[in-house]
JSON list of N, CA and C in Angstrom, two decimals:
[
{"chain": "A", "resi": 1, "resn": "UNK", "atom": "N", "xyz": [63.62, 239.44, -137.49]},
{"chain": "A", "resi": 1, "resn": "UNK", "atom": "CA", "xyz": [63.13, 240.20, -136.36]},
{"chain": "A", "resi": 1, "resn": "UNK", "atom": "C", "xyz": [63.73, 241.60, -136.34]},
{"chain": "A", "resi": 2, "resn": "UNK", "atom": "N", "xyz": [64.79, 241.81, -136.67]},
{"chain": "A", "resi": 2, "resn": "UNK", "atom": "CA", "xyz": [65.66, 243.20, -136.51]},
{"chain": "A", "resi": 2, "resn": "UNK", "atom": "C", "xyz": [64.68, 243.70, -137.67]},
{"chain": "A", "resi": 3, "resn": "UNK", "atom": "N", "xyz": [64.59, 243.64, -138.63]},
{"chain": "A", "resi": 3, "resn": "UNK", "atom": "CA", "xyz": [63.95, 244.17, -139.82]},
{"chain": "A", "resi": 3, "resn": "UNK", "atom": "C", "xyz": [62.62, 244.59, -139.64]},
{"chain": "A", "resi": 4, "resn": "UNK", "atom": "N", "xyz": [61.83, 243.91, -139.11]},
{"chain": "A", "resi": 4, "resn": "UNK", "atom": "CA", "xyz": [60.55, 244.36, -138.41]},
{"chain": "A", "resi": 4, "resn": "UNK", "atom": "C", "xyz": [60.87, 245.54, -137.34]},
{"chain": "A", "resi": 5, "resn": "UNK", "atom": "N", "xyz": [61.85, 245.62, -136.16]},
{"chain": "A", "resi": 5, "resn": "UNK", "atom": "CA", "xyz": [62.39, 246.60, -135.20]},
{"chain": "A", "resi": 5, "resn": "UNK", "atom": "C", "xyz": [62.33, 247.93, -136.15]},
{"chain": "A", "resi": 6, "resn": "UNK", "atom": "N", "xyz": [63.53, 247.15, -137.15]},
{"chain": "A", "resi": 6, "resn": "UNK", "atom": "CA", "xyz": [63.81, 248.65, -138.31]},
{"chain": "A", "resi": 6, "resn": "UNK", "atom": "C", "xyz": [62.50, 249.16, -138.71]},
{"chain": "A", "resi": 7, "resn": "UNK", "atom": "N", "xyz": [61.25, 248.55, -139.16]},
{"chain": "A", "resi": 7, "resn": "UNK", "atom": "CA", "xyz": [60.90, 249.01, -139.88]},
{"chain": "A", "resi": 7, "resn": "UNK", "atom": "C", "xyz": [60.04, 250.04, -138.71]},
{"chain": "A", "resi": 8, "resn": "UNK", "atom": "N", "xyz": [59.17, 249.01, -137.48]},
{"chain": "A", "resi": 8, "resn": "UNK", "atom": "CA", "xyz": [58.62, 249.97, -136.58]},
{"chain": "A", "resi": 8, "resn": "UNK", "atom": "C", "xyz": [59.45, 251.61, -136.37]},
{"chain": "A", "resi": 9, "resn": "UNK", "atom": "N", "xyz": [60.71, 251.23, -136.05]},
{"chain": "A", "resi": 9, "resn": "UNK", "atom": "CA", "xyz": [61.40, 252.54, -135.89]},
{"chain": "A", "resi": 9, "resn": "UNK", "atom": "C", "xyz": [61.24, 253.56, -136.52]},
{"chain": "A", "resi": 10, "resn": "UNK", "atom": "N", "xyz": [61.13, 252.61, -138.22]},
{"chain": "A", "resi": 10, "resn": "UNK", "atom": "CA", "xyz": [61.35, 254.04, -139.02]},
{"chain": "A", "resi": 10, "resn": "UNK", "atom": "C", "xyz": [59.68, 254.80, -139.21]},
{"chain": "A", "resi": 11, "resn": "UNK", "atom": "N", "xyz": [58.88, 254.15, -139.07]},
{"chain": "A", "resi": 11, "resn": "UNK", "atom": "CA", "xyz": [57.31, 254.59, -139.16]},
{"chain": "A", "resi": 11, "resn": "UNK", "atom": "C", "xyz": [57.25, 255.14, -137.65]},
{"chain": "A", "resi": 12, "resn": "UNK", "atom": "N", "xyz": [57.72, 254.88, -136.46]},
{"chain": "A", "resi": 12, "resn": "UNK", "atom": "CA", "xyz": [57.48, 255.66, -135.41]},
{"chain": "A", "resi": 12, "resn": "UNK", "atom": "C", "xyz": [58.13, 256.86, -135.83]},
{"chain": "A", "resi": 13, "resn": "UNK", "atom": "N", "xyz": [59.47, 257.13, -136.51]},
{"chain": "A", "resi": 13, "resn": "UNK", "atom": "CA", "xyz": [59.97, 258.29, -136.25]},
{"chain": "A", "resi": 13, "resn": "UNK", "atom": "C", "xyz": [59.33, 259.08, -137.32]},
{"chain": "A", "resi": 14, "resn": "UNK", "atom": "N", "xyz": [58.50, 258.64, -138.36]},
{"chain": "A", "resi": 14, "resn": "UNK", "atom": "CA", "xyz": [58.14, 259.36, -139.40]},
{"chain": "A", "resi": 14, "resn": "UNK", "atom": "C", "xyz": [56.94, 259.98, -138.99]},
{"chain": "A", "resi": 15, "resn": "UNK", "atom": "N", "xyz": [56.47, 259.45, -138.37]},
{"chain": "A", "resi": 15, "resn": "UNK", "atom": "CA", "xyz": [54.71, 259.80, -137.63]},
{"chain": "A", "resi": 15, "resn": "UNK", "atom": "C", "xyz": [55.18, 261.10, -136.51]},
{"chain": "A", "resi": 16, "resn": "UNK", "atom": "N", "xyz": [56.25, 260.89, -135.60]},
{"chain": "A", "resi": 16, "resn": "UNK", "atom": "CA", "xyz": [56.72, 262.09, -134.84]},
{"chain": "A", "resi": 16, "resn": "UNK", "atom": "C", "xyz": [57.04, 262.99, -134.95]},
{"chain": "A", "resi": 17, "resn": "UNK", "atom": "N", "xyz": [58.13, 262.63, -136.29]},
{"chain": "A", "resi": 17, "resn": "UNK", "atom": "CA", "xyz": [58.30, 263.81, -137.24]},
{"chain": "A", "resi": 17, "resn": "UNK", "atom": "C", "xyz": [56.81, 264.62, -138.14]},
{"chain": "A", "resi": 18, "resn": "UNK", "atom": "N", "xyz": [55.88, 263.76, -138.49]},
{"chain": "A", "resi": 18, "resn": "UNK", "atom": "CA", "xyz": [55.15, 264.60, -138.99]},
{"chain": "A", "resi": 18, "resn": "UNK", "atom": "C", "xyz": [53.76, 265.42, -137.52]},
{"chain": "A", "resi": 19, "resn": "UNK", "atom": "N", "xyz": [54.07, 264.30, -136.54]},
{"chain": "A", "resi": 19, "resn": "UNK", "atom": "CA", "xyz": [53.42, 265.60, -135.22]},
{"chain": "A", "resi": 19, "resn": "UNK", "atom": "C", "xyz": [54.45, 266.55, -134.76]},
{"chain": "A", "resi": 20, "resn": "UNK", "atom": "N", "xyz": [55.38, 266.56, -135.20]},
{"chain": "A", "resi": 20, "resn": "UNK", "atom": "CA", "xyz": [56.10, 268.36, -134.50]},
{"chain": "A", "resi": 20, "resn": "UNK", "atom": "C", "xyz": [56.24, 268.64, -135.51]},
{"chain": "A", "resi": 21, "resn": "UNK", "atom": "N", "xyz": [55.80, 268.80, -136.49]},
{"chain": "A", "resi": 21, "resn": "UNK", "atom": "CA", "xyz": [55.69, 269.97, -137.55]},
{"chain": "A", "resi": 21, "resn": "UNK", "atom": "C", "xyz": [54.59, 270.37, -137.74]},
{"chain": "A", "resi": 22, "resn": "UNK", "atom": "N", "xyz": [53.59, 269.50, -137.45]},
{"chain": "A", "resi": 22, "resn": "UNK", "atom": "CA", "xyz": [52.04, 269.87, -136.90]},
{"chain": "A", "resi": 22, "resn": "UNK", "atom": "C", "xyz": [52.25, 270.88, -135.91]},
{"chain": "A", "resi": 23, "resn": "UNK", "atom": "N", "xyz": [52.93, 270.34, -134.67]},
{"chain": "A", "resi": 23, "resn": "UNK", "atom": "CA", "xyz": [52.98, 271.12, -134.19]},
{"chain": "A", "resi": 23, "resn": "UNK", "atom": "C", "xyz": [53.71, 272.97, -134.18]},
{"chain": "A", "resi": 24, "resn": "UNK", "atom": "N", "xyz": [54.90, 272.46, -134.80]},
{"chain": "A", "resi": 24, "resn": "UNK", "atom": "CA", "xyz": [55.29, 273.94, -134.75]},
{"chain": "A", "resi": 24, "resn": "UNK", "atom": "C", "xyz": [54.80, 275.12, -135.92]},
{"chain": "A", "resi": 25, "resn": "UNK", "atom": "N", "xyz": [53.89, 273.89, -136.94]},
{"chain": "A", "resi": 25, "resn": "UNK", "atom": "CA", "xyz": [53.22, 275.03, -137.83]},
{"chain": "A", "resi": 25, "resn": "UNK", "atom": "C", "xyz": [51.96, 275.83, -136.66]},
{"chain": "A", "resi": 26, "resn": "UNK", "atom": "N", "xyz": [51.13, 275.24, -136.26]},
{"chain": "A", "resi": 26, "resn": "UNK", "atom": "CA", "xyz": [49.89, 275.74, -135.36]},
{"chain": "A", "resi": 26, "resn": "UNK", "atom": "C", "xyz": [50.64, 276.91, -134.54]},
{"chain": "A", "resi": 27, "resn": "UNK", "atom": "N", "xyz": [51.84, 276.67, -134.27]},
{"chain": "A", "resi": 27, "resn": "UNK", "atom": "CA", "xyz": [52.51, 277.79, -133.03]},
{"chain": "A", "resi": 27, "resn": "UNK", "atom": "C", "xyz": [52.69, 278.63, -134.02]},
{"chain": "A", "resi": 28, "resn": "UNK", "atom": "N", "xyz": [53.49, 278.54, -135.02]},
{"chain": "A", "resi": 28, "resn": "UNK", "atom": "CA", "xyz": [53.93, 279.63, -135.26]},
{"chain": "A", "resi": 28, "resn": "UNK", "atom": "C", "xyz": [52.54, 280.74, -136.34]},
{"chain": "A", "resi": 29, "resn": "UNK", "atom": "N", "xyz": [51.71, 279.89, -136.97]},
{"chain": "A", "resi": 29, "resn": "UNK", "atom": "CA", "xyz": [50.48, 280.21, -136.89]},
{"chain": "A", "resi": 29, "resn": "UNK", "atom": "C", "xyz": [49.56, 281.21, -136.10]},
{"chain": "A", "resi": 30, "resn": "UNK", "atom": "N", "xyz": [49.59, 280.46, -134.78]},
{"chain": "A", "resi": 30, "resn": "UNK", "atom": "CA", "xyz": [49.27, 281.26, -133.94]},
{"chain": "A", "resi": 30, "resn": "UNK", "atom": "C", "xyz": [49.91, 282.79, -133.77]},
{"chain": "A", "resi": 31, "resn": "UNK", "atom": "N", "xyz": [50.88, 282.24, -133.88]},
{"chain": "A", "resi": 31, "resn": "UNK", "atom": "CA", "xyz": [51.76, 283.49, -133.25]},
{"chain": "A", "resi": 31, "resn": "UNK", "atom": "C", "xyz": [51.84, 285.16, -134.21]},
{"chain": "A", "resi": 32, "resn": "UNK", "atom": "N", "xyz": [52.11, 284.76, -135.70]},
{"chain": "A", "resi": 32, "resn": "UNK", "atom": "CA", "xyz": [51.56, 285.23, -136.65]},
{"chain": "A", "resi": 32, "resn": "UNK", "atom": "C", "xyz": [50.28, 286.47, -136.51]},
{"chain": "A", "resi": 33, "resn": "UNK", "atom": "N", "xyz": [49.22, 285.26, -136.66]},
{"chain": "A", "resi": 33, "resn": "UNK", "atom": "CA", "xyz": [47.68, 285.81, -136.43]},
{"chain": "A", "resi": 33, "resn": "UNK", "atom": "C", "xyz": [47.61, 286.84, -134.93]},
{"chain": "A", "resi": 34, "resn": "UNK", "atom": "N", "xyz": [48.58, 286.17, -134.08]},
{"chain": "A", "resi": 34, "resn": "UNK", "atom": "CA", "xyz": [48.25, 287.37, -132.60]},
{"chain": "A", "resi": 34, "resn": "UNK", "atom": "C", "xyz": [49.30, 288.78, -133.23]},
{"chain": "A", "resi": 35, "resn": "UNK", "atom": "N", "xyz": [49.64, 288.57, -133.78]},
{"chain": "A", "resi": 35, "resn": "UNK", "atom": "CA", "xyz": [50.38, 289.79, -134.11]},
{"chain": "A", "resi": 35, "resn": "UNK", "atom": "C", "xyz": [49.77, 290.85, -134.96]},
{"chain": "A", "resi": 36, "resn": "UNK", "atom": "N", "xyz": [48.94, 290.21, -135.95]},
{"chain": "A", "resi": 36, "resn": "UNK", "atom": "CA", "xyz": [48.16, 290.81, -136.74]},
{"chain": "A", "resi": 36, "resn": "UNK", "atom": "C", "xyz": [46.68, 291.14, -136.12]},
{"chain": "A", "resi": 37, "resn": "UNK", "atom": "N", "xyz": [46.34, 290.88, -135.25]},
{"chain": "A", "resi": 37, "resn": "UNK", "atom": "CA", "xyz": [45.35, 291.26, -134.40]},
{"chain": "A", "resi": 37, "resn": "UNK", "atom": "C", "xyz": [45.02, 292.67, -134.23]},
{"chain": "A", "resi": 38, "resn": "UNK", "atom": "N", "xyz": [44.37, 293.49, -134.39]},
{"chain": "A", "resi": 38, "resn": "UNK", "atom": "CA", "xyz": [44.40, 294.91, -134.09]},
{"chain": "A", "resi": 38, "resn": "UNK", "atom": "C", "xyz": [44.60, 295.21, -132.44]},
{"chain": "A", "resi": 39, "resn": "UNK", "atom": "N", "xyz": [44.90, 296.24, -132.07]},
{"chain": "A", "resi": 39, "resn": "UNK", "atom": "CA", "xyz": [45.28, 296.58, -130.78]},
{"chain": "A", "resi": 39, "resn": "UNK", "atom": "C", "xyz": [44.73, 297.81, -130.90]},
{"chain": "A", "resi": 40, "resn": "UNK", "atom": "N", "xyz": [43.54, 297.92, -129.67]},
{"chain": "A", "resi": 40, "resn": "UNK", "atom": "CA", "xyz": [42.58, 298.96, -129.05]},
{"chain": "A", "resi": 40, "resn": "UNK", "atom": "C", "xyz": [43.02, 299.65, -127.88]},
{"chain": "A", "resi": 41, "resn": "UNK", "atom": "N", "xyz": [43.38, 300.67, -127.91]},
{"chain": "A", "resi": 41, "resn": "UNK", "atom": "CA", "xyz": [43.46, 301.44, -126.35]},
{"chain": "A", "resi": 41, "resn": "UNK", "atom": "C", "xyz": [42.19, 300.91, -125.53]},
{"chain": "A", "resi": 42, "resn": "UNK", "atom": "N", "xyz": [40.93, 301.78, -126.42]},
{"chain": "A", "resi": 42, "resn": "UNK", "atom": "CA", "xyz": [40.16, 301.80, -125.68]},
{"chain": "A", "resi": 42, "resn": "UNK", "atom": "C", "xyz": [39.10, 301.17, -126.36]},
{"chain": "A", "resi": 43, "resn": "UNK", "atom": "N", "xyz": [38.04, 300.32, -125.48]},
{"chain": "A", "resi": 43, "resn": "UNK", "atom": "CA", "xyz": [36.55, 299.84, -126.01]},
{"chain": "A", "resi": 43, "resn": "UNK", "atom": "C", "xyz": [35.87, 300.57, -126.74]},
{"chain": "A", "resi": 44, "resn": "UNK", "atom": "N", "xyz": [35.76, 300.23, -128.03]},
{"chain": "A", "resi": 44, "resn": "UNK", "atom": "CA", "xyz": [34.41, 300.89, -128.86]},
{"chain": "A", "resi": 44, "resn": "UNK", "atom": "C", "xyz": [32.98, 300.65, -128.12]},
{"chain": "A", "resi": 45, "resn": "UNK", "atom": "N", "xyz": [32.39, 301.60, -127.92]},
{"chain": "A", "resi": 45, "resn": "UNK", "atom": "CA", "xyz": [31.34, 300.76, -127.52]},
{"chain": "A", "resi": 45, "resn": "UNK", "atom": "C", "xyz": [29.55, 301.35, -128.57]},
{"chain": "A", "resi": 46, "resn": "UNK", "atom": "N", "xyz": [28.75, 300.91, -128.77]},
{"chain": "A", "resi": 46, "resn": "UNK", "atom": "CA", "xyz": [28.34, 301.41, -129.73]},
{"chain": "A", "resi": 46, "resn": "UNK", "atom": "C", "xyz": [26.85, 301.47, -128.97]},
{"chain": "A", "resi": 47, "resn": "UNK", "atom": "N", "xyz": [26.43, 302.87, -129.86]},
{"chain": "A", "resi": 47, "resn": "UNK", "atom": "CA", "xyz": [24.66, 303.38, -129.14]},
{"chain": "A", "resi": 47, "resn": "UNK", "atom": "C", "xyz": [24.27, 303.10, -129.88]},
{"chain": "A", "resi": 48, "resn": "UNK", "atom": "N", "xyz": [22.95, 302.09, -129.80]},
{"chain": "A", "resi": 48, "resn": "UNK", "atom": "CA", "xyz": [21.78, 302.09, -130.75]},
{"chain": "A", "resi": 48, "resn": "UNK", "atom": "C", "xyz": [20.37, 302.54, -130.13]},
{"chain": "A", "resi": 49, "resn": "UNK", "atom": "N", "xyz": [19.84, 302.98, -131.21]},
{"chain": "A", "resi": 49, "resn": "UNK", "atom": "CA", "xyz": [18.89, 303.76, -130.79]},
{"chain": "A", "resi": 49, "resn": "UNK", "atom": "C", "xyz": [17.27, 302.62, -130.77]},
{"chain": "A", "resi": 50, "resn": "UNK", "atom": "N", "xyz": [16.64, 302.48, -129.95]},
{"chain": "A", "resi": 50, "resn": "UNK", "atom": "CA", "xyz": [15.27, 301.77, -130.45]},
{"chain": "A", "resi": 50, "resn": "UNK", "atom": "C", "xyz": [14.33, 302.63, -131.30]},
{"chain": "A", "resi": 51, "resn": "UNK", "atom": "N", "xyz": [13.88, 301.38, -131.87]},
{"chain": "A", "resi": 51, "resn": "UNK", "atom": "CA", "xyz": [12.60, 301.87, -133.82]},
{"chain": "A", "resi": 51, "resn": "UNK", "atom": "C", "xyz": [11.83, 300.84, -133.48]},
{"chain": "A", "resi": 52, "resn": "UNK", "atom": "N", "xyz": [10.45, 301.50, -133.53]},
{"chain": "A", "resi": 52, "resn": "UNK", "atom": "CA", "xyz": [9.40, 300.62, -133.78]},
{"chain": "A", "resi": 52, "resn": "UNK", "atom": "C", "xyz": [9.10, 300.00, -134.77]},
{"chain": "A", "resi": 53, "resn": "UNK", "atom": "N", "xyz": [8.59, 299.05, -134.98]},
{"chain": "A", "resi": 53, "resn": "UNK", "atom": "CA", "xyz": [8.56, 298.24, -135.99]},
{"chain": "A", "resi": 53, "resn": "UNK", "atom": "C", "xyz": [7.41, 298.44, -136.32]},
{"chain": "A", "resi": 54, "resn": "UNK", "atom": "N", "xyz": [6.76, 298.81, -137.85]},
{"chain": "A", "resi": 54, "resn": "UNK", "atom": "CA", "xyz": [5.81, 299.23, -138.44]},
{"chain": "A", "resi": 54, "resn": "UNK", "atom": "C", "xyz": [4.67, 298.05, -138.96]}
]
């Protein structure tokens, strides 16, 4: 019975361990990519002109 305990333990902690490294890759991921984001003062905003279609 202890051996079965052991073994759950060690597959729970291996599975947890591999969700917070899931997790802290996506953060720091994130965090990364917002940095590299360009930064606009101001709105481009763009004129197009209407063309008839021939």
């Amino acid at each position: 019975m202890t051996d079965l305990f052991n073994l759950a333990m060690l597959v729970c902690a291996a599975i947890g361990a591999m969700g917070l490294g899931v997790f802290a890759a996506y953060g720091i991921f994130r965090i990364g990519f917002a940095l590299m984001r360009p930064r606009t003062a101001t709105s481009v905003t763009v004129k197009t002109q209407p063309e008839a279609a021939l």
